[in-house]
Each structure stands twice: as structure tokens, then as C-alpha cells.
CSV table of C-alpha atoms in Angstrom, one decimal:
chain,number,residue,atom,x,y,z
A,1,MET,CA,22.9,-22.5,4.4
A,2,MET,CA,21.3,-19.1,3.9
A,3,GLU,CA,23.6,-16.6,2.1
A,4,LEU,CA,22.9,-12.9,1.9
A,5,SER,CA,24.0,-11.0,-1.2
A,6,GLY,CA,23.2,-7.3,-1.4
A,7,GLY,CA,20.4,-7.8,1.2
A,8,VAL,CA,18.6,-10.5,-0.9
A,9,ALA,CA,18.2,-14.0,0.5
A,10,GLN,CA,19.7,-16.5,-1.9
A,11,ALA,CA,19.5,-20.1,-0.7
A,12,SER,CA,21.5,-23.1,-2.0
A,13,HIS,CA,20.9,-25.5,0.9
A,14,VAL,CA,18.2,-23.8,2.9
A,15,LEU,CA,17.9,-25.0,6.5
A,16,GLU,CA,15.5,-22.4,7.7
A,17,ILE,CA,13.3,-19.9,5.9
A,18,PRO,CA,13.0,-16.5,7.7
A,19,GLU,CA,9.8,-15.7,9.5
A,20,LEU,CA,7.6,-12.7,8.6
A,21,GLY,CA,4.7,-11.6,10.7
A,22,LEU,CA,1.7,-10.3,8.7
A,23,ILE,CA,-0.8,-8.3,10.7
A,24,GLY,CA,-3.9,-8.0,8.6
A,25,PHE,CA,-5.2,-10.5,6.1
A,26,GLY,CA,-7.6,-8.6,4.0
A,27,ALA,CA,-7.5,-8.4,0.2
A,28,PHE,CA,-4.0,-6.8,0.1
A,29,GLY,CA,-2.7,-9.1,2.9
A,30,ARG,CA,-3.7,-12.1,0.7
A,31,LEU,CA,-2.0,-10.5,-2.3
A,32,MET,CA,1.2,-10.0,-0.3
A,33,ALA,CA,1.1,-13.5,1.0
A,34,ARG,CA,0.9,-15.0,-2.5
A,35,HIS,CA,4.1,-13.3,-3.6
A,36,LEU,CA,6.0,-13.6,-0.3
A,37,GLN,CA,5.3,-17.2,0.6
A,38,PRO,CA,8.1,-18.7,-1.5
A,39,TYR,CA,10.7,-16.6,0.5
A,40,PHE,CA,9.3,-16.4,4.0
A,41,ARG,CA,7.5,-18.5,6.6
A,42,LEU,CA,4.4,-16.4,6.9
A,43,LEU,CA,2.7,-16.0,10.3
A,44,ALA,CA,-0.5,-14.1,9.9
A,45,HIS,CA,-2.9,-12.5,12.3
A,46,ASP,CA,-6.2,-10.7,11.6
A,47,SER,CA,-8.6,-9.9,14.4
A,48,ALA,CA,-11.3,-8.7,12.1
A,49,GLU,CA,-11.3,-11.6,9.6
A,50,ALA,CA,-12.1,-15.3,9.6
A,51,PRO,CA,-9.4,-16.1,7.1
A,52,ALA,CA,-9.7,-18.9,4.6
A,53,PRO,CA,-6.7,-21.3,4.4
A,54,ALA,CA,-3.9,-19.8,2.3
A,55,GLU,CA,-0.9,-21.6,0.8
A,56,GLY,CA,2.3,-21.0,2.8
A,57,VAL,CA,0.5,-19.1,5.6
A,58,THR,CA,0.1,-20.1,9.3
A,59,PHE,CA,-2.5,-18.2,11.2
A,60,THR,CA,-1.6,-17.4,14.7
A,61,ASP,CA,-2.1,-15.0,17.6
A,62,LEU,CA,-0.9,-11.4,17.7
A,63,ALA,CA,2.0,-12.1,20.1
A,64,ARG,CA,3.5,-14.8,17.9
A,65,ALA,CA,3.2,-12.8,14.7
A,66,ALA,CA,4.8,-9.8,16.4
A,67,ALA,CA,7.7,-11.9,17.6
A,68,CYS,CA,9.0,-12.4,14.0
A,69,PRO,CA,12.1,-10.5,12.9
A,70,VAL,CA,10.0,-8.6,10.2
A,71,VAL,CA,6.5,-7.5,10.9
A,72,VAL,CA,4.3,-6.1,8.2
A,73,LEU,CA,1.3,-3.9,9.1
A,74,ALA,CA,-1.4,-4.4,6.4
A,75,VAL,CA,-4.3,-2.8,8.3
A,76,PRO,CA,-6.4,0.3,7.5
A,77,VAL,CA,-4.6,3.6,8.3
A,78,ASP,CA,-7.1,4.6,10.9
A,79,GLN,CA,-6.5,1.3,12.8
A,80,LEU,CA,-2.7,1.8,13.0
A,81,PRO,CA,-2.4,3.5,16.4
A,82,ALA,CA,-4.5,0.7,18.1
A,83,VAL,CA,-2.6,-2.0,16.3
A,84,ILE,CA,0.8,-0.5,17.2
A,85,ALA,CA,-0.2,-0.2,20.9
A,86,ALA,CA,-1.2,-3.9,20.9
A,87,LEU,CA,2.0,-5.0,19.1
A,88,ARG,CA,4.4,-3.0,21.3
A,89,PRO,CA,4.8,-5.4,24.2
A,90,HIS,CA,5.6,-8.3,21.9
A,91,LEU,CA,8.2,-6.8,19.6
A,92,ARG,CA,11.8,-7.8,20.0
A,93,PRO,CA,14.8,-5.4,19.8
A,94,GLY,CA,15.9,-5.1,16.2
A,95,THR,CA,12.6,-6.0,14.8
A,96,VAL,CA,11.8,-4.4,11.4
A,97,VAL,CA,8.3,-3.0,11.2
A,98,VAL,CA,6.9,-2.2,7.8
A,99,ASP,CA,3.6,-0.5,6.9
A,100,VAL,CA,1.9,-0.7,3.5
A,101,GLY,CA,-0.5,2.2,3.8
A,102,SER,CA,-1.8,4.4,1.0
A,103,VAL,CA,-0.5,7.5,2.8
A,104,LYS,CA,2.7,7.9,4.6
A,105,VAL,CA,2.9,11.0,6.8
A,106,ARG,CA,0.3,10.0,9.5
A,107,PRO,CA,1.4,6.3,9.6
A,108,THR,CA,5.0,7.4,10.0
A,109,GLU,CA,4.0,9.7,12.9
A,110,ALA,CA,2.0,6.9,14.5
A,111,MET,CA,4.9,4.4,14.2
A,112,LEU,CA,7.5,6.8,15.5
A,113,ALA,CA,5.3,7.7,18.5
A,114,GLY,CA,4.1,4.2,19.3
A,115,LEU,CA,6.9,1.8,18.5
A,116,PRO,CA,9.9,1.1,20.8
A,117,PRO,CA,13.1,3.0,20.0
A,118,ASP,CA,15.0,-0.2,19.4
A,119,VAL,CA,12.7,-1.2,16.5
A,120,GLU,CA,13.5,-0.3,12.9
A,121,ILE,CA,10.8,1.4,10.8
A,122,VAL,CA,10.2,1.2,7.1
A,123,GLY,CA,7.3,2.9,5.3
A,124,THR,CA,6.1,1.5,2.0
A,125,HIS,CA,3.2,2.0,-0.4
A,126,PRO,CA,2.8,-0.6,-3.1
A,127,LEU,CA,1.4,1.5,-6.0
A,128,PHE,CA,-0.9,-1.3,-7.1
A,129,GLY,CA,-3.7,-3.4,-5.6
A,130,PRO,CA,-5.4,-6.8,-6.3
A,131,GLN,CA,-7.0,-5.6,-9.5
A,132,SER,CA,-4.0,-4.0,-11.1
A,133,ALA,CA,-1.8,-6.9,-10.0
A,134,ARG,CA,-3.9,-9.6,-11.5
A,135,GLN,CA,-1.3,-10.3,-14.2
A,136,GLY,CA,1.6,-10.3,-11.7
A,137,ILE,CA,3.6,-7.6,-9.9
A,138,ALA,CA,6.9,-7.6,-11.9
A,139,GLY,CA,7.5,-4.0,-13.2
A,140,LEU,CA,4.9,-2.4,-10.9
A,141,LYS,CA,6.0,0.5,-8.6
A,142,LEU,CA,6.4,0.6,-4.8
A,143,ALA,CA,7.3,3.7,-2.8
A,144,LEU,CA,9.9,3.1,-0.1
A,145,CYS,CA,10.5,5.5,2.9
A,146,PRO,CA,13.4,4.8,5.2
A,147,ILE,CA,12.2,6.0,8.6
A,148,ARG,CA,14.5,4.5,11.3
A,149,GLY,CA,17.4,2.1,10.8
A,150,ARG,CA,19.1,0.8,7.7
A,151,SER,CA,16.8,-2.1,6.8
A,152,ALA,CA,15.0,-0.1,4.1
A,153,PHE,CA,17.9,-0.5,1.8
A,154,ARG,CA,18.0,-4.3,2.2
A,155,ILE,CA,14.3,-4.5,1.7
A,156,GLY,CA,14.5,-2.3,-1.4
A,157,ALA,CA,17.1,-4.7,-2.8
A,158,PHE,CA,14.9,-7.7,-2.2
A,159,LEU,CA,11.9,-6.0,-3.8
A,160,ARG,CA,13.9,-5.0,-6.9
A,161,ARG,CA,16.0,-8.1,-7.4
A,162,VAL,CA,13.6,-10.9,-6.3
A,163,LEU,CA,10.1,-9.5,-6.8
A,164,ARG,CA,11.2,-7.3,-9.7
A,165,LEU,CA,9.3,-4.3,-8.5
A,166,ARG,CA,10.3,-0.7,-9.5
A,167,VAL,CA,11.2,0.8,-6.1
A,168,VAL,CA,10.9,4.6,-5.7
A,169,LEU,CA,12.9,6.0,-2.8
A,170,THR,CA,11.1,8.9,-1.2
A,171,THR,CA,10.1,10.6,2.0
A,172,PRO,CA,6.6,10.5,3.7
A,173,GLU,CA,6.0,14.2,2.9
A,174,ALA,CA,7.1,13.9,-0.8
A,175,HIS,CA,5.0,10.8,-1.2
A,176,ASP,CA,1.8,12.3,0.2
A,177,ARG,CA,2.2,15.4,-1.9
A,178,GLU,CA,2.5,13.5,-5.2
A,179,MET,CA,-0.2,10.9,-4.2
A,180,ALA,CA,-2.6,13.7,-3.4
A,181,VAL,CA,-2.7,14.3,-7.2
A,182,ALA,CA,-1.9,10.9,-8.7
A,183,GLN,CA,-4.1,8.9,-6.4
A,184,GLY,CA,-6.4,11.4,-4.8
A,185,LEU,CA,-7.8,12.7,-8.1
A,186,THR,CA,-8.0,9.2,-9.7
A,187,HIS,CA,-10.2,7.9,-6.8
A,188,LEU,CA,-12.2,11.1,-6.7
A,189,ILE,CA,-13.0,11.0,-10.5
A,190,ALA,CA,-13.7,7.2,-10.3
A,191,ALA,CA,-16.1,7.7,-7.4
A,192,VAL,CA,-18.0,10.4,-9.4
A,193,LEU,CA,-18.2,8.2,-12.5
A,194,VAL,CA,-19.5,5.3,-10.5
A,195,ARG,CA,-22.3,7.5,-9.2
A,196,MET,CA,-23.2,8.5,-12.8
A,197,GLU,CA,-23.8,4.9,-13.9
A,198,PRO,CA,-25.1,3.5,-16.2
A,199,LEU,CA,-22.5,4.8,-18.6
A,200,PRO,CA,-22.2,4.1,-22.3
A,201,THR,CA,-20.8,0.7,-23.4
A,202,ARG,CA,-21.7,0.5,-27.1
A,203,MET,CA,-20.4,3.7,-28.6
A,204,THR,CA,-17.2,4.6,-26.8
A,205,THR,CA,-13.8,6.1,-27.6
A,206,ARG,CA,-10.4,4.6,-26.8
A,207,SER,CA,-9.8,7.4,-24.2
A,208,PHE,CA,-13.2,6.6,-22.5
A,209,GLY,CA,-12.3,2.9,-22.4
A,210,LEU,CA,-9.0,3.7,-20.7
A,211,LEU,CA,-10.8,5.9,-18.2
A,212,MET,CA,-13.2,3.1,-17.4
A,213,GLN,CA,-10.3,0.7,-17.0
A,214,ALA,CA,-9.0,3.1,-14.3
A,215,VAL,CA,-12.4,3.1,-12.6
A,216,GLY,CA,-12.4,-0.7,-12.7
A,217,MET,CA,-9.1,-0.9,-10.9
A,218,VAL,CA,-10.4,1.0,-7.9
A,219,ARG,CA,-14.1,0.3,-7.9
A,220,HIS,CA,-13.9,-2.6,-5.5
A,221,ASP,CA,-11.4,-1.1,-3.0
A,222,PRO,CA,-12.6,-1.3,0.6
A,223,PRO,CA,-14.2,2.0,1.8
A,224,GLY,CA,-11.2,2.5,4.1
A,225,VAL,CA,-8.9,2.9,1.2
A,226,PHE,CA,-10.9,5.8,-0.3
A,227,ASP,CA,-11.1,7.5,3.1
A,228,ALA,CA,-7.3,7.2,3.7
A,229,ILE,CA,-6.5,8.6,0.3
A,230,GLU,CA,-9.0,11.5,0.5
A,231,ARG,CA,-9.0,12.3,4.3
A,232,ALA,CA,-5.8,10.9,5.8
A,233,ASN,CA,-3.5,12.5,3.2
A,234,PRO,CA,-2.7,16.0,4.6
A,235,TYR,CA,-2.3,17.4,1.1
A,236,ALA,CA,-5.4,15.9,-0.5
A,237,ALA,CA,-7.9,18.5,0.5
A,238,GLU,CA,-6.0,21.4,-1.1
A,239,VAL,CA,-5.6,19.4,-4.4
A,240,ARG,CA,-9.2,18.4,-4.3
A,241,ALA,CA,-10.4,22.0,-3.7
A,242,ARG,CA,-8.3,23.3,-6.7
A,243,PHE,CA,-9.6,20.6,-8.9
A,244,LEU,CA,-13.2,21.3,-8.0
A,245,ASP,CA,-12.6,25.1,-8.4
A,246,LEU,CA,-11.2,24.6,-11.9
A,247,THR,CA,-14.0,22.2,-12.8
A,248,ALA,CA,-16.6,24.9,-11.7
A,249,GLU,CA,-14.6,27.6,-13.6
A,250,MET,CA,-14.7,25.5,-16.8
A,251,GLY,CA,-18.4,24.9,-16.3
A,252,ARG,CA,-19.1,28.6,-16.0
A,253,ALA,CA,-17.0,29.3,-19.1
A,254,LEU,CA,-18.9,26.7,-21.1
A,255,ALA,CA,-22.3,28.1,-19.9
A,256,HIS,CA,-21.3,31.7,-20.8
A,257,PRO,CA,-18.8,31.5,-23.7
A,258,ALA,CA,-18.9,35.3,-24.4
A,259,GLU,CA,-17.6,35.9,-20.8
A,260,GLY,CA,-15.1,33.1,-21.1
């Protein structure tokens, strides 16, 4: 039978593995499936992809995936409103809907506005991607935002105890404020450095090597990720403007040292 301890499924004699609907099967959807398939029967749907077979994943239509007790939205942020509208008729009362977007304020607003009131809502942002998770996800961070219902705390327990993630409990607003700096500036600098290529590879410092590792982690992100981080985060423009102003100020000071 399936026993629950602190919100984590522990099976001794498992008769039925819980179902999880995964909407979106791009690079991050595949990463999620790889780590979740030992614990869930995964029913995936992606209208934009022609998915290759994946271990432990059954591809199905939207209605069937949406009928699962837990539904994870792994789609670009700008597609969320349309996906939510398509999901709504198929969701059952008590369903837990989880998003994994890089920003949290706008997805939260879209889910609260578009999902039925008898559906629980949990916002998450795994602070890693396929590149940074190549060696496994244990010890990596995930932001968790309880939006509606109590399921966020059971999900947090599963993520900590089973997947061994470092769960950071936060609000959508606090998340986006911090990510505007931690993620917004990282992706901005990486995008600039990529445009400056070719860059040195023979004579480099340790700090430059670490900087290029950071660039490598985000270089192959889909364009929608960069757009979400820089445009969908309501606090990113202010941080970006301050960074560019300070960069210009430093450039002026270096050009005119006497004035500086």
C-alpha cells in the first residue's frame, strides 16, 4: 500500500503510482521527467513538440494530462494564459497546478485569474537548468511559492526529502525582486559576452574561466527564457537600467581619470 509520511510518498507494497500531468516537454520538461519518473506515472502533452520516446513517460492528449491529480505547467511564460484557458475545462476539483517559470508574479496572476477556484496553485522556480543539472540535482535550489491551498508544503517536503533539493520558501514578489539581480544580470552579461566572441582561451585567469562557465550554463537556453527573465520580470528593467548607468559611469571615469 502507499503510505504518506510528512507529505512524501514512501512505498512498501505499491499497488498504484500516482499520476502527474506534464504540460510541455521541451528541454526542461525532459529534465523533470528524468527525475520524477521513479515516483510518478507521467502523462505528458506538448502541442509544439514531436517528442521522442522517454523512459517512464506516456504521451497523451491535453484532456487526459489535465485530469491528473497534479498538473505541472512547463511552458514558456508568454504561453501560460492560453495553456491555462485550454486546461480549465478538464481540471478536476482539488487538482494541484504547479508552474516552473523563471518569473513568478505574472504566472501567479495568470493562474489566479484563469484557473477554477477549487484548484490548488503552487508556484515554483527550479534555480537550475539542463546544463547546470548535468551532474544531478541533489543540493540545487528551488524557489517555492504557496499561492492557493496547502499542497505547497507537501510538495516542498517531497522535493527536500526525496529529490534532495534545497527549497527556498518565498513569495512571487520577493522572488522576482531577487531574480531581477541574480538571474537578470547573469543572463544580460552572458548575452553581451557571447556577442563579443571570439574570446581568449589560451591565456585566461581563474576568474575569467568561472565567468565563461556561467556563460556556458545559459548559452543554449531557448530564446523564451531570456525574454521571460528580462521582460516578464516586473523588476528587471529597473535593475538593468541601474547596471547600465553604473557601467557607463565607470566608462566615463576611466576615460577621464582627472574628473573621476
